[in-house]
Amino acid sequence: MDIEEQKKGKYVLIRDGEGNELGGLFYKPLPCFGFGIGWLSFLLGFFFPFAWYFATFLYLTNYYRRDPRERSGLAASAIAALIFTVALLITVLVLLFSGR
């Protein structure tokens, strides 16, 4: 029956040899309104940059091994934290050495 449904273009659940469904781990929605911690931290970081550093800490401690769907958001937050840090450092150096 599954082969007939697959030929019709319908989605077929992947099952193991005993008929149990596989992939149940990723049926659960991500935390934080479905965005995941990484993407929510990325968005909040534009208002509270500390959120980027929190997500960077989670990324560096391999938090994404619990759920691989979190990896991209945590990585984006880590990159945003790096860019923010470099921009802040350049701004501070310019203000210190500009003679003000």
PDB file of C-alpha atoms in Angstrom:
ATOM      1  CA  MET A   1       0.000   0.000   0.000  1.00  0.00           C
ATOM      2  CA  ASP A   2       2.868   2.411   0.752  1.00  0.00           C
ATOM      3  CA  ILE A   3       4.327   1.899  -2.704  1.00  0.00           C
ATOM      4  CA  GLU A   4       0.979   2.730  -4.298  1.00  0.00           C
ATOM      5  CA  GLU A   5       0.701   5.926  -2.243  1.00  0.00           C
ATOM      6  CA  GLN A   6       4.267   6.887  -3.128  1.00  0.00           C
ATOM      7  CA  LYS A   7       3.543   6.454  -6.833  1.00  0.00           C
ATOM      8  CA  LYS A   8       0.551   8.773  -6.468  1.00  0.00           C
ATOM      9  CA  GLY A   9       2.865  11.471  -5.092  1.00  0.00           C
ATOM     10  CA  LYS A  10       1.753  11.232  -1.483  1.00  0.00           C
ATOM     11  CA  TYR A  11       4.185  11.384   1.413  1.00  0.00           C
ATOM     12  CA  VAL A  12       4.990   8.069   2.990  1.00  0.00           C
ATOM     13  CA  LEU A  13       6.262   7.705   6.553  1.00  0.00           C
ATOM     14  CA  ILE A  14       9.609   6.000   6.913  1.00  0.00           C
ATOM     15  CA  ARG A  15       9.328   2.868   9.008  1.00  0.00           C
ATOM     16  CA  ASP A  16      11.800   0.377  10.390  1.00  0.00           C
ATOM     17  CA  GLY A  17      11.486  -3.359   9.762  1.00  0.00           C
ATOM     18  CA  GLU A  18       8.946  -3.773  12.572  1.00  0.00           C
ATOM     19  CA  GLY A  19       6.550  -1.091  11.336  1.00  0.00           C
ATOM     20  CA  ASN A  20       7.582   1.632  13.797  1.00  0.00           C
ATOM     21  CA  GLU A  21       7.840   5.207  12.510  1.00  0.00           C
ATOM     22  CA  LEU A  22      11.322   6.725  12.363  1.00  0.00           C
ATOM     23  CA  GLY A  23      12.292  10.339  12.902  1.00  0.00           C
ATOM     24  CA  GLY A  24      10.090  11.027  15.904  1.00  0.00           C
ATOM     25  CA  LEU A  25      12.718  13.302  17.458  1.00  0.00           C
ATOM     26  CA  PHE A  26      12.116  16.032  14.900  1.00  0.00           C
ATOM     27  CA  TYR A  27       8.335  15.927  15.067  1.00  0.00           C
ATOM     28  CA  LYS A  28       8.505  18.115  18.152  1.00  0.00           C
ATOM     29  CA  PRO A  29       8.462  21.846  17.380  1.00  0.00           C
ATOM     30  CA  LEU A  30      11.474  23.941  18.278  1.00  0.00           C
ATOM     31  CA  PRO A  31      11.361  25.951  21.507  1.00  0.00           C
ATOM     32  CA  CYS A  32      10.844  29.729  21.583  1.00  0.00           C
ATOM     33  CA  PHE A  33       7.720  29.968  19.423  1.00  0.00           C
ATOM     34  CA  GLY A  34       9.102  27.532  16.843  1.00  0.00           C
ATOM     35  CA  PHE A  35      12.116  29.708  15.976  1.00  0.00           C
ATOM     36  CA  GLY A  36      14.573  27.823  18.120  1.00  0.00           C
ATOM     37  CA  ILE A  37      16.897  29.380  20.642  1.00  0.00           C
ATOM     38  CA  GLY A  38      19.482  30.358  18.013  1.00  0.00           C
ATOM     39  CA  TRP A  39      17.210  32.303  15.682  1.00  0.00           C
ATOM     40  CA  LEU A  40      15.329  33.941  18.533  1.00  0.00           C
ATOM     41  CA  SER A  41      18.664  35.038  20.023  1.00  0.00           C
ATOM     42  CA  PHE A  42      19.705  36.332  16.608  1.00  0.00           C
ATOM     43  CA  LEU A  43      16.576  38.475  16.321  1.00  0.00           C
ATOM     44  CA  LEU A  44      16.695  39.687  19.924  1.00  0.00           C
ATOM     45  CA  GLY A  45      20.379  40.535  19.514  1.00  0.00           C
ATOM     46  CA  PHE A  46      19.533  43.571  17.407  1.00  0.00           C
ATOM     47  CA  PHE A  47      17.894  45.074  20.509  1.00  0.00           C
ATOM     48  CA  PHE A  48      19.925  43.315  23.227  1.00  0.00           C
ATOM     49  CA  PRO A  49      23.369  42.310  21.864  1.00  0.00           C
ATOM     50  CA  PHE A  50      23.988  40.151  24.930  1.00  0.00           C
ATOM     51  CA  ALA A  51      21.634  37.589  23.328  1.00  0.00           C
ATOM     52  CA  TRP A  52      24.229  37.035  20.580  1.00  0.00           C
ATOM     53  CA  TYR A  53      26.877  36.239  23.173  1.00  0.00           C
ATOM     54  CA  PHE A  54      24.517  33.853  24.966  1.00  0.00           C
ATOM     55  CA  ALA A  55      23.861  32.002  21.693  1.00  0.00           C
ATOM     56  CA  THR A  56      27.596  31.987  20.917  1.00  0.00           C
ATOM     57  CA  PHE A  57      28.235  30.321  24.266  1.00  0.00           C
ATOM     58  CA  LEU A  58      25.604  27.685  23.432  1.00  0.00           C
ATOM     59  CA  TYR A  59      27.166  27.160  19.996  1.00  0.00           C
ATOM     60  CA  LEU A  60      30.667  26.731  21.412  1.00  0.00           C
ATOM     61  CA  THR A  61      29.422  24.258  24.028  1.00  0.00           C
ATOM     62  CA  ASN A  62      27.829  22.095  21.293  1.00  0.00           C
ATOM     63  CA  TYR A  63      24.245  22.731  22.373  1.00  0.00           C
ATOM     64  CA  TYR A  64      23.152  21.909  18.811  1.00  0.00           C
ATOM     65  CA  ARG A  65      23.939  18.226  19.385  1.00  0.00           C
ATOM     66  CA  ARG A  66      20.641  17.999  21.262  1.00  0.00           C
ATOM     67  CA  ASP A  67      18.805  19.136  18.141  1.00  0.00           C
ATOM     68  CA  PRO A  68      20.717  19.745  14.875  1.00  0.00           C
ATOM     69  CA  ARG A  69      18.014  22.160  13.692  1.00  0.00           C
ATOM     70  CA  GLU A  70      19.401  24.695  16.193  1.00  0.00           C
ATOM     71  CA  ARG A  71      22.857  24.824  14.591  1.00  0.00           C
ATOM     72  CA  SER A  72      22.199  27.409  11.876  1.00  0.00           C
ATOM     73  CA  GLY A  73      20.573  29.917  14.229  1.00  0.00           C
ATOM     74  CA  LEU A  74      23.326  29.548  16.812  1.00  0.00           C
ATOM     75  CA  ALA A  75      25.992  29.958  14.124  1.00  0.00           C
ATOM     76  CA  ALA A  76      24.278  33.081  12.781  1.00  0.00           C
ATOM     77  CA  SER A  77      24.234  34.535  16.285  1.00  0.00           C
ATOM     78  CA  ALA A  78      27.930  33.736  16.735  1.00  0.00           C
ATOM     79  CA  ILE A  79      28.767  35.549  13.494  1.00  0.00           C
ATOM     80  CA  ALA A  80      26.624  38.519  14.519  1.00  0.00           C
ATOM     81  CA  ALA A  81      28.418  38.644  17.882  1.00  0.00           C
ATOM     82  CA  LEU A  82      31.781  38.653  16.116  1.00  0.00           C
ATOM     83  CA  ILE A  83      30.765  41.475  13.773  1.00  0.00           C
ATOM     84  CA  PHE A  84      29.299  43.490  16.661  1.00  0.00           C
ATOM     85  CA  THR A  85      32.460  43.025  18.734  1.00  0.00           C
ATOM     86  CA  VAL A  86      34.735  44.147  15.893  1.00  0.00           C
ATOM     87  CA  ALA A  87      32.522  47.184  15.153  1.00  0.00           C
ATOM     88  CA  LEU A  88      32.424  48.120  18.834  1.00  0.00           C
ATOM     89  CA  LEU A  89      36.187  47.766  19.134  1.00  0.00           C
ATOM     90  CA  ILE A  90      36.819  49.944  16.074  1.00  0.00           C
ATOM     91  CA  THR A  91      34.364  52.561  17.361  1.00  0.00           C
ATOM     92  CA  VAL A  92      36.047  52.684  20.762  1.00  0.00           C
ATOM     93  CA  LEU A  93      39.523  52.933  19.206  1.00  0.00           C
ATOM     94  CA  VAL A  94      38.428  55.742  16.877  1.00  0.00           C
ATOM     95  CA  LEU A  95      36.897  57.670  19.762  1.00  0.00           C
ATOM     96  CA  LEU A  96      39.990  57.204  21.935  1.00  0.00           C
ATOM     97  CA  PHE A  97      42.477  58.277  19.298  1.00  0.00           C
ATOM     98  CA  SER A  98      40.437  60.997  17.599  1.00  0.00           C
ATOM     99  CA  GLY A  99      41.574  63.579  20.135  1.00  0.00           C
ATOM    100  CA  ARG A 100      38.290  64.186  21.885  1.00  0.00           C
TER     101      ARG A 100
END
